[in-house]
Short mmCIF file of C-alpha atoms in Angstrom, two decimals:
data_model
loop_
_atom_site.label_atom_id
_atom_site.label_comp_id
_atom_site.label_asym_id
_atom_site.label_seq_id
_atom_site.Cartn_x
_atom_site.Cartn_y
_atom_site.Cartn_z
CA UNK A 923 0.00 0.00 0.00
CA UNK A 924 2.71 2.19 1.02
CA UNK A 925 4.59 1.68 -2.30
CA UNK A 926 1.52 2.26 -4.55
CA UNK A 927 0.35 5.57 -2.37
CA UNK A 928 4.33 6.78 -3.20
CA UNK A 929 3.74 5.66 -6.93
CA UNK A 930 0.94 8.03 -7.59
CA UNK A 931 2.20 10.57 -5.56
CA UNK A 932 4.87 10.72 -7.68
CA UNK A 933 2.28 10.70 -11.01
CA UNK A 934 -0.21 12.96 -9.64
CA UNK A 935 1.85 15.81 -7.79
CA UNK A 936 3.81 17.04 -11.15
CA UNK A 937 0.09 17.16 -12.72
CA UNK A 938 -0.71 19.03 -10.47
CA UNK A 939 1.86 21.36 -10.41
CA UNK A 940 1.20 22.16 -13.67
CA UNK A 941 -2.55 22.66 -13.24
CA UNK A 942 -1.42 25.66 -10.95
CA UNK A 943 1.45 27.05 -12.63
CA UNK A 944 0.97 30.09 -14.68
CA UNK A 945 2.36 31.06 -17.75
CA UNK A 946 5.58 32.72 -17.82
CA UNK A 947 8.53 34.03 -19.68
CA UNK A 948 6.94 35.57 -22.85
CA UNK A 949 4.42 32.38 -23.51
CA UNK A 950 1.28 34.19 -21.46
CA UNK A 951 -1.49 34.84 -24.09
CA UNK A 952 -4.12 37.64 -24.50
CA UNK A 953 -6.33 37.81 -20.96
CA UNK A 954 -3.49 35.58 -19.50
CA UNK A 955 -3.24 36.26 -15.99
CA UNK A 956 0.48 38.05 -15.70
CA UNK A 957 2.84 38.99 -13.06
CA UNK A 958 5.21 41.38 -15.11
CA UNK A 959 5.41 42.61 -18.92
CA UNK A 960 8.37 39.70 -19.56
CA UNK A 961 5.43 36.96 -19.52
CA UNK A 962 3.55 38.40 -21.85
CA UNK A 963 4.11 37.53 -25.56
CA UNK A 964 4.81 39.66 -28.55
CA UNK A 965 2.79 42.28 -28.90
CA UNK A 966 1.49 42.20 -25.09
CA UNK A 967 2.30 43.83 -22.00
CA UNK A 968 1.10 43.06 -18.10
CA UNK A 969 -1.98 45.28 -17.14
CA UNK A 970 -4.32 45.82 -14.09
CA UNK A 971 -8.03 46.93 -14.77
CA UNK A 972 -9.42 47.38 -11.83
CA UNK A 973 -12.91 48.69 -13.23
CA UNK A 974 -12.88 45.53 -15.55
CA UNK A 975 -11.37 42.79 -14.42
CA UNK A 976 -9.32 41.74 -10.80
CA UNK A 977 -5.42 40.87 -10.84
CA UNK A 978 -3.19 41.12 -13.95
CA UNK A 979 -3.60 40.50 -17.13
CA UNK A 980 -1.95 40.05 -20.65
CA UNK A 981 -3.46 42.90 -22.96
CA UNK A 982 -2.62 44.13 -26.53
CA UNK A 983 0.34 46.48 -26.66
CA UNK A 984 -0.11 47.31 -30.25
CA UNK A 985 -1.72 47.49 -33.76
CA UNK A 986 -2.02 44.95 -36.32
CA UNK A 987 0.14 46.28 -39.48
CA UNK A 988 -2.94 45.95 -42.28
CA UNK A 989 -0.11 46.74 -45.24
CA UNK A 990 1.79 43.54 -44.25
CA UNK A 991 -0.97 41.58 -43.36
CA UNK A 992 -3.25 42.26 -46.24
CA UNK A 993 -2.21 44.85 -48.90
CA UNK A 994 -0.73 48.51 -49.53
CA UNK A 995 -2.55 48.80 -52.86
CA UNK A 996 -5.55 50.55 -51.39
CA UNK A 997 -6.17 54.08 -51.72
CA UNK A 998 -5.10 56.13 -48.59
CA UNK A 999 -9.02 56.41 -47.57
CA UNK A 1000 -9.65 52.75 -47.19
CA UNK A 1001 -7.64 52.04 -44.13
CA UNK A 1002 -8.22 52.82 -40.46
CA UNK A 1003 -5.30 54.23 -37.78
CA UNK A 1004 -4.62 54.15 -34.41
CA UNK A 1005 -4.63 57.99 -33.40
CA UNK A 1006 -3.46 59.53 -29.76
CA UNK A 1007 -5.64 62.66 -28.45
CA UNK A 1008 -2.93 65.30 -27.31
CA UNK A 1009 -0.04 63.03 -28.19
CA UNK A 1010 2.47 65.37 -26.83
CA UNK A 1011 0.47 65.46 -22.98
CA UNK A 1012 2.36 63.09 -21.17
CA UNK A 1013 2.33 62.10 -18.14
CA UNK A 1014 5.91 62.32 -16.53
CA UNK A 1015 7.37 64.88 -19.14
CA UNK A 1016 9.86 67.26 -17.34
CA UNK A 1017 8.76 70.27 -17.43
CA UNK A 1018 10.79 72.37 -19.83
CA UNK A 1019 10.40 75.96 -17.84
CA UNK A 1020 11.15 74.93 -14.77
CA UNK A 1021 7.65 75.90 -13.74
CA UNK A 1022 5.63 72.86 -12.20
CA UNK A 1023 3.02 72.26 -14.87
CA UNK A 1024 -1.06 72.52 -14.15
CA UNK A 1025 -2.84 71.27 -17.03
CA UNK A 1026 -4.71 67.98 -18.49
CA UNK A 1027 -2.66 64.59 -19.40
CA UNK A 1028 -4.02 61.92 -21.91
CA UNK A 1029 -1.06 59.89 -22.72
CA UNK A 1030 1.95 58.65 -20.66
CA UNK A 1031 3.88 56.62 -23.60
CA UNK A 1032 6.52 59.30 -25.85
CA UNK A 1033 5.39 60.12 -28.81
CA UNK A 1034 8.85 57.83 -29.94
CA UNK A 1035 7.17 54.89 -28.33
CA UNK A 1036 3.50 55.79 -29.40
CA UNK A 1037 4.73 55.26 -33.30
CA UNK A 1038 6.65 51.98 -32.44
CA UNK A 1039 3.10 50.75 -31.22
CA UNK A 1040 1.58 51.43 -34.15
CA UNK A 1041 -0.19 54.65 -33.66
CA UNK A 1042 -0.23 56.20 -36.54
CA UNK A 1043 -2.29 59.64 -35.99
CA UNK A 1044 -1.26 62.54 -33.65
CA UNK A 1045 -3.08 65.22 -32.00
CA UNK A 1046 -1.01 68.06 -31.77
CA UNK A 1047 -1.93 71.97 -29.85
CA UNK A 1048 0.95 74.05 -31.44
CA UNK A 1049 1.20 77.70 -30.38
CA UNK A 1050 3.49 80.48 -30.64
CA UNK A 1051 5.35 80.85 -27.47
CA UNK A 1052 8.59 82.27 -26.04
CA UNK A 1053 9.90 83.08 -29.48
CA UNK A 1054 8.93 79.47 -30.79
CA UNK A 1055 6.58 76.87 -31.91
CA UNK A 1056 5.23 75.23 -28.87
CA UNK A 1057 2.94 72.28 -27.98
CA UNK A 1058 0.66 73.47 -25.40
CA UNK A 1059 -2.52 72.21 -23.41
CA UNK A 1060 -4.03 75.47 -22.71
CA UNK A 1061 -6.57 77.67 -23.07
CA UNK A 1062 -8.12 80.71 -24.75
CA UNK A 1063 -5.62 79.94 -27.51
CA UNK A 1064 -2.46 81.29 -25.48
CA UNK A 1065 0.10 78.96 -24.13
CA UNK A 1066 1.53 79.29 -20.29
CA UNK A 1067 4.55 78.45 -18.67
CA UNK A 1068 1.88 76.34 -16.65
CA UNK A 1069 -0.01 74.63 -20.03
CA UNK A 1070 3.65 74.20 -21.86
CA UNK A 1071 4.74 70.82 -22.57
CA UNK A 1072 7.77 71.47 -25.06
CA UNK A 1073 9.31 73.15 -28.58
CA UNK A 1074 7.18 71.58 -31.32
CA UNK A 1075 10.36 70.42 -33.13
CA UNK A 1076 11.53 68.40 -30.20
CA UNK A 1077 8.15 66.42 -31.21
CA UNK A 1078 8.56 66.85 -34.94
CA UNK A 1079 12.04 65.26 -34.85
CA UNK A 1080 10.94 62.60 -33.06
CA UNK A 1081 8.57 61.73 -35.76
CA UNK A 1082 11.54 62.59 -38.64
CA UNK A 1083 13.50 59.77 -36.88
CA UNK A 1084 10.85 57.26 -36.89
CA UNK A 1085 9.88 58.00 -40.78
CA UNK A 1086 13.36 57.61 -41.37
CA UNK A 1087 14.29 54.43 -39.66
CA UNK A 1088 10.53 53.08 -41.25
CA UNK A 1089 10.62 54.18 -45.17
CA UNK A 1090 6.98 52.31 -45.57
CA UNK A 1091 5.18 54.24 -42.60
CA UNK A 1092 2.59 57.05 -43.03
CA UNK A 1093 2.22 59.21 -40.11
CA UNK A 1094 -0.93 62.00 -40.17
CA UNK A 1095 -0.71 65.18 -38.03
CA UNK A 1096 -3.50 67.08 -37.07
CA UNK A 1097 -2.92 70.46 -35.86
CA UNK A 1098 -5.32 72.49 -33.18
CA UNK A 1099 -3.45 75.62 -34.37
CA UNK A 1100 -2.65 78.70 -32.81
CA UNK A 1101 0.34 79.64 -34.13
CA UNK A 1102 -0.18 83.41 -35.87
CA UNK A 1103 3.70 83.78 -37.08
CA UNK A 1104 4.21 84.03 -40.44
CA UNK A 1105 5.38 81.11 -42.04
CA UNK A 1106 5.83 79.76 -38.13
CA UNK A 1107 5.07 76.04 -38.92
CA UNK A 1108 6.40 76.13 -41.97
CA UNK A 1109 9.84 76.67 -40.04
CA UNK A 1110 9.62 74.44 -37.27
CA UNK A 1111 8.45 71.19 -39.81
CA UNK A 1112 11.84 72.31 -42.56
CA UNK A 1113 13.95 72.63 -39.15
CA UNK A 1114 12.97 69.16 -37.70
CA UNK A 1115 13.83 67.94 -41.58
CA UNK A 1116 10.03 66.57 -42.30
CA UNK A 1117 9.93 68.64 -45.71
CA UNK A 1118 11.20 65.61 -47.22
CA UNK A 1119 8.10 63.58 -46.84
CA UNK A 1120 5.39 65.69 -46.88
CA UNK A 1121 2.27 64.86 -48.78
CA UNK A 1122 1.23 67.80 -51.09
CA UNK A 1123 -2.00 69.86 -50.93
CA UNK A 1124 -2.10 69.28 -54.19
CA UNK A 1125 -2.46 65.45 -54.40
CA UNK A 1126 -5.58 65.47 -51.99
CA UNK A 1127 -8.73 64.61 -53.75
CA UNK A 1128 -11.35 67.37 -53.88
CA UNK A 1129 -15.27 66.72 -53.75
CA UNK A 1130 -15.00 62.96 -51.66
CA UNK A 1131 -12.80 61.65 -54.41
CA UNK A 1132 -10.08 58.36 -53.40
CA UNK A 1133 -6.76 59.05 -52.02
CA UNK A 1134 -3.60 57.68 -53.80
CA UNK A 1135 -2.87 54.27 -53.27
CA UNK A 1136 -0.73 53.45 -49.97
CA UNK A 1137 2.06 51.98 -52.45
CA UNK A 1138 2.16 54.75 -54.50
CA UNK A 1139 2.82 57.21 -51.21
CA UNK A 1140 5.25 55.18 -50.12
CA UNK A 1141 7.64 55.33 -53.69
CA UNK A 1142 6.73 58.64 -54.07
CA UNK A 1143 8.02 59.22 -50.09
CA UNK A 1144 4.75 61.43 -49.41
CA UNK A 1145 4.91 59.91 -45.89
CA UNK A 1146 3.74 62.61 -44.26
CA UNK A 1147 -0.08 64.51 -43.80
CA UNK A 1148 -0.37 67.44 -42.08
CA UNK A 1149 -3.46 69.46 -41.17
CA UNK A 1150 -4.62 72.59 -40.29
CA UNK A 1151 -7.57 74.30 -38.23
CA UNK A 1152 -6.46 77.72 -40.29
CA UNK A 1153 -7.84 77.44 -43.58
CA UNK A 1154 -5.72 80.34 -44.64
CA UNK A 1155 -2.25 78.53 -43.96
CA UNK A 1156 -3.41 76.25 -47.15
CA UNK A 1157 -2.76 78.82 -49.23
CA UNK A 1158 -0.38 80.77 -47.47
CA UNK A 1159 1.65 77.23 -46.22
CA UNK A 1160 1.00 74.81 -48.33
CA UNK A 1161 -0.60 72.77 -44.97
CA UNK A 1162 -4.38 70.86 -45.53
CA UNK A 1163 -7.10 72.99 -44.16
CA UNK A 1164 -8.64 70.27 -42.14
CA UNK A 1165 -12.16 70.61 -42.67
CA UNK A 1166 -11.83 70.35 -46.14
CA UNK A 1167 -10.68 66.92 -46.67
CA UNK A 1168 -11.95 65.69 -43.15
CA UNK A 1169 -15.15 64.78 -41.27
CA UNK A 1170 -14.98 64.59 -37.67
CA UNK A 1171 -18.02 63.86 -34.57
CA UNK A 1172 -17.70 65.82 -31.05
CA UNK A 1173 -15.12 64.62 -28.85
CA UNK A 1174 -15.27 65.13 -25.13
CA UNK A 1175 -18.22 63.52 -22.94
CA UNK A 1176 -20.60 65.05 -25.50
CA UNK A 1177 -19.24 62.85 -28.11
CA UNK A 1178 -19.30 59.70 -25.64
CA UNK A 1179 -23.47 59.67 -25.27
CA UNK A 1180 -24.60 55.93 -26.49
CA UNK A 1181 -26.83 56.05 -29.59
CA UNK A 1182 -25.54 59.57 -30.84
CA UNK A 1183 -22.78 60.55 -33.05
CA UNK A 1184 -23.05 64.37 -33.82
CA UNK A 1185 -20.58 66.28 -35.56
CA UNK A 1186 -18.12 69.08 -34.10
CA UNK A 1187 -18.94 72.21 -34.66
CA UNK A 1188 -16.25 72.94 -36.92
CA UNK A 1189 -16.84 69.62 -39.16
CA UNK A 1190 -19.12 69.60 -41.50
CA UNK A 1191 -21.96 66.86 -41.04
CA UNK A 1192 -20.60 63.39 -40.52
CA UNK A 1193 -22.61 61.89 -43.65
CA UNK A 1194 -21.13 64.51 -46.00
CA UNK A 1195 -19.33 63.19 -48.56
CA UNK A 1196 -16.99 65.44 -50.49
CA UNK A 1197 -14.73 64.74 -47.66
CA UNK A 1198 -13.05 61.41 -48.04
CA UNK A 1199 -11.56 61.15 -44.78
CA UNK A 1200 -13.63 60.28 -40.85
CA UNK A 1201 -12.09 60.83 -37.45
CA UNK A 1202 -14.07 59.82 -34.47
CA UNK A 1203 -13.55 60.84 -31.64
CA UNK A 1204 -13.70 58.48 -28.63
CA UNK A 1205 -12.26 60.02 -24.74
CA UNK A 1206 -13.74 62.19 -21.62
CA UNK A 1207 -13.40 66.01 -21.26
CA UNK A 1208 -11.22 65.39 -18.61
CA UNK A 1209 -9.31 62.12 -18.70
CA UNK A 1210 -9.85 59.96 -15.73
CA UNK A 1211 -6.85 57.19 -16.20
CA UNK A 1212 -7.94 55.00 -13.85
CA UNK A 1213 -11.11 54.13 -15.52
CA UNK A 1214 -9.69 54.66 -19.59
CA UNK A 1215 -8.87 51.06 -19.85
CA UNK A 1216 -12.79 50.33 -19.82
CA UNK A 1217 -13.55 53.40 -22.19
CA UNK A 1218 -11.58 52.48 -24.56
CA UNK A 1219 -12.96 48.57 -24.56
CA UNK A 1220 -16.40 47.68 -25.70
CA UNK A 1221 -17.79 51.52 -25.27
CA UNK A 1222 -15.62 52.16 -27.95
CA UNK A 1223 -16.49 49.70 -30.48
CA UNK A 1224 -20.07 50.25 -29.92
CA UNK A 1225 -19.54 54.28 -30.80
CA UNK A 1226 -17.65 53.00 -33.82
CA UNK A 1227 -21.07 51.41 -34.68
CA UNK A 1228 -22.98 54.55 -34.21
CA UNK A 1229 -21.03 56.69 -36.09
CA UNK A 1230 -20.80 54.46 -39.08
CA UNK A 1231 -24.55 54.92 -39.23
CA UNK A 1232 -23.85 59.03 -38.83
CA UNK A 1233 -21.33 58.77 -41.50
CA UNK A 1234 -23.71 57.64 -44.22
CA UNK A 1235 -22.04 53.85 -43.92
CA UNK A 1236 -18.64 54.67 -43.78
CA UNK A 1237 -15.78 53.24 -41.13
CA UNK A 1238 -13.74 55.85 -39.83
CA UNK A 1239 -10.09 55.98 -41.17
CA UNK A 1240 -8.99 57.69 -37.90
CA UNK A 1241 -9.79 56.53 -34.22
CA UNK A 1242 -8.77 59.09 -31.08
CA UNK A 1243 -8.37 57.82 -27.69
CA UNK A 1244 -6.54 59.19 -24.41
CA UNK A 1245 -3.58 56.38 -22.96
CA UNK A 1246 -4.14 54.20 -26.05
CA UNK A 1247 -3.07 50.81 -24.34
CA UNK A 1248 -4.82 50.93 -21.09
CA UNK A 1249 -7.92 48.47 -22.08
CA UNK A 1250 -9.48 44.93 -20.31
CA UNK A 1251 -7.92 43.04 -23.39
CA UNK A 1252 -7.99 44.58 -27.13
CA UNK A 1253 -9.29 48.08 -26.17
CA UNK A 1254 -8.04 50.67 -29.29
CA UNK A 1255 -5.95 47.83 -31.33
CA UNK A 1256 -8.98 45.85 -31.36
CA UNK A 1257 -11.19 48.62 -32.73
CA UNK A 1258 -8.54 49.55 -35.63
CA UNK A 1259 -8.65 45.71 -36.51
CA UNK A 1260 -12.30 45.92 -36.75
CA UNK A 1261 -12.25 48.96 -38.53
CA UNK A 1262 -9.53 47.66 -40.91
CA UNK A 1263 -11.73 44.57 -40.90
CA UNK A 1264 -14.56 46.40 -42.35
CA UNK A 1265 -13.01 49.00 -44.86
CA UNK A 1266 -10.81 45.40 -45.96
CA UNK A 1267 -13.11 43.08 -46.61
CA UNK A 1268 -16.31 43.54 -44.57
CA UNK A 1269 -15.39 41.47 -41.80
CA UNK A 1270 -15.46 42.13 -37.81
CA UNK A 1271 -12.13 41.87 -37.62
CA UNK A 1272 -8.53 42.23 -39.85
CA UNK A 1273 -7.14 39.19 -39.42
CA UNK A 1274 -10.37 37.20 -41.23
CA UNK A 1275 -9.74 39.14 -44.18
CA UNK A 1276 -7.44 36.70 -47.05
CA UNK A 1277 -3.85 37.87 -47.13
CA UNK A 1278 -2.88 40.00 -50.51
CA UNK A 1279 -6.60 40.90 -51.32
CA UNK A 1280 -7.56 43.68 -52.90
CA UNK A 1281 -11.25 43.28 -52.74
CA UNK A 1282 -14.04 42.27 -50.40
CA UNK A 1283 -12.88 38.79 -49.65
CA UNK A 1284 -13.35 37.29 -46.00
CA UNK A 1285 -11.24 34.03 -45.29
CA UNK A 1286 -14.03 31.21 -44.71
CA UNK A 1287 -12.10 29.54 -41.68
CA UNK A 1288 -12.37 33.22 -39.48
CA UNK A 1289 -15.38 34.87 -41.41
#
C-alpha cells in the first residue's frame, strides 16, 4: 500500500503542479493572468483593470500592421489608424520651464514609443510661445509656462526619426493651431527635416474623391499629412485645411453619449461626402486614467457602430483615444482591426480578411 500511495504521488503531484502554474517568460497569451510585462508575448504587455477585471492580465500592446498583413494597394481612404488625443500630454514629461506644470494629461507613452506601437495619428496643440513653436494644453488659444509641454520640433524630430528608420510608414498630423507667425510652422516642420516627406496639398482629392494608393505614397516618399484648423495657412503654407478633406463627430463627454454621433462644430456633417476622410472621436473632457482602460474597450467599439450609421455607412479611417493601451484586453488595437476589418473586406475583424486581397474577400475559416 505504502509503495503504490508513493507511486501516484509521484504521477499525480507534477500534474498538479502544472494545473497551478501560470504562464511565464513571454508564452502568457491575451487575458493571460500576468505577473510582469516579460510573460507576456509579442505584442502584449502586463496590465491591471481594476474597473474591468481583478489581478493582472496580458493585454494588446499594439496594432495589427494591415499593409503587411493584407495589402498597400488601397487608396489612402480605405484604411483605419490608431490615433493619440494630445499626443504630446504626457504624463511624466519634465517640465521644460522649470515651472511645475497645471494642465490635463491623456497619454503617458513618448510620442517615440507611441509610433513603435503602431499609432499612426497625432493630435497636436501648437502655439506660438517664447519666441517658438510650442505644444501646449491650454486655453483661450495662449500657451503658459503652466499649459507648456515642449518646442514643437523636439516632437517633430521625433517623428523625422521614426519615418526615417521606417521608409513604408505614413504618419498624419492634425494640428489644433494657434500659431499666428508668419510662415511659423512652416519653419519648425523644414527645421525638424520633415519637408522631405510631406504629402502635397495638391495630391488630396477634392469633392469625396479616393486618395492615392498606400504603395504609390510610399515610392513617391509622401509619408507625411499634415493638417490645419487655419484654412488660410493652405494657401499661405502649403498645410491641408482640415475641414476640407476631413469629417470629424464631437469629442469630449458630448461625443461619448450611447446612440448619438453628432458632428463638431467645426466639421461639416458626418454623412457629408466630399470629404473622403472620418475621425471619431472616442475620450472624456477630462481624462480619468484610472477608468480609460474600460472606455476604450467595448464603449468604444459600440460608438464605432454609431457613427458608421452618422457617416452615411462609412468606417472611420482615424480613431482618437486618451492612454491608447490601457484596455481589459484589445481596447483601441482591437477597434482599428475591426475597422480595418470592415473598410478590408467587410469582416469584424482584420485578421479574417485573405492575405494580398484587394477586394471584399473574407477568409471562410475566421469569417
Amino acid at each position: 500500500m505504502g509503495s503504490l500511495l508513493c507511486f501516484l504521488l509521484v504521477i499525480i503531484l507534477p500534474l498538479c503542479y502544472c494545473v497551478d502554474a501560470t504562464c511565464s517568460n513571454g508564452k502568457c497569451k491575451l487575458n493571460d493572468e500576468c505577473s510582469s510585462n516579460g510573460d507576456c508575448g509579442t505584442g502584449l504587455y502586463c496590465f491591471s483593470c481594476p474597473h474591468g477585471f481583478s489581478g493582472s492580465r496580458c493585454v494588446r500592446s499594439s496594432v495589427t500592421d494591415q499593409f503587411k498583413l493584407i495589402n498597400n494597394s488601397l487608396p489612402f481612404n480605405k484604411y483605419a489608424f490608431l490615433t493619440t488625443h494630445n499626443s504630446f500630454a504626457i504624463g511624466g514629461e519634465p517640465p521644460n520651464r522649470r515651472v511645475h506644470r497645471v494642465t490635463i494629461i491623456n497619454q503617458e507613452d513618448s510620442v517615440t514609443q507611441q509610433l513603435k506601437n503602431g499609432v499612426r495619428g497625432l493630435m497636436l496643440d501648437t502655439y506660438d510661445f517664447d519666441g517658438d513653436v510650442w505644444l501646449c494644453h491650454s486655453f483661450g488659444g495662449h500657451c503658459h509656462d503652466i499649459t507648456a509641454f515642449e518646442p514643437a520640433i523636439d516632437t517633430l524630430k521625433e517623428v523625422a526619426a521614426f519615418l526615417s528608420a521606417n521608409p513604408e510608414e505614413i504618419v498624419t498630423l492634425i494640428l489644433e493651431d494657434y500659431v499666428k507667425t508668419p510662415k511659423g510652422l512652416t519653419r519648425v516642420f523644414t527645421e525638424a527635416g520633415l519637408m522631405k516627406f510631406w504629402f502635397p496639398v495638391t495630391r488630396m482629392p477634392k469633392k469625396g474623391g479616393d486618395w492615392p494608393l498606400v504603395r504609390d505614397m510610399v515610392a513617391k516618399n509622401q509619408r507625411l499629412l499634415v493638417f490645419t484648423s487655419i484654412k488660410s495657412k493652405e494657401q499661405s503654407e502649403g498645410i491641408a485645411y482640415q475641414w476640407n478633406y476631413m469629417v470629424e463627430n464631437q469629442y469630449g463627454d458630448d461625443g461619448r453619449k450611447a446612440g448619438r454621433c453628432p458632428n463638431r462644430k467645426e466639421s461639416s456633417p458626418l454623412d457629408d461626402m466630399s470629404k473622403s476622410l472620418v475621425l471619431i472621436n472616442y475620450f472624456r473632457t477630462i481624462p480619468l486614467k484610472p477608468i480609460t482602460c474600460k472606455d476604450n474597450s467595448g464603449g468604444l467599439v459600440d460608438k464605432l457602430k454609431t457613427c458608421h450609421g452618422a457617416a452615411g455607412n462609412r468606417w472611420a479611417n482615424y480613431v482618437a483615444v486618451d492612454y491608447y493601451k490601457r484596455s481589459e484586453g484589445g481596447g483601441s488595437f482591437k477597434a482599428v482591426d475591426k475597422l480595418n476589418g470592415k473598410l478590408l473586406c467587410g469582416c469584424d475583424d482584420v485578421h479574417a480578411c485573405v492575405p494580398g486581397s484587394t477586394s471584399q474577400a473574407c477568409s471562410a475559416q475566421k469569417a
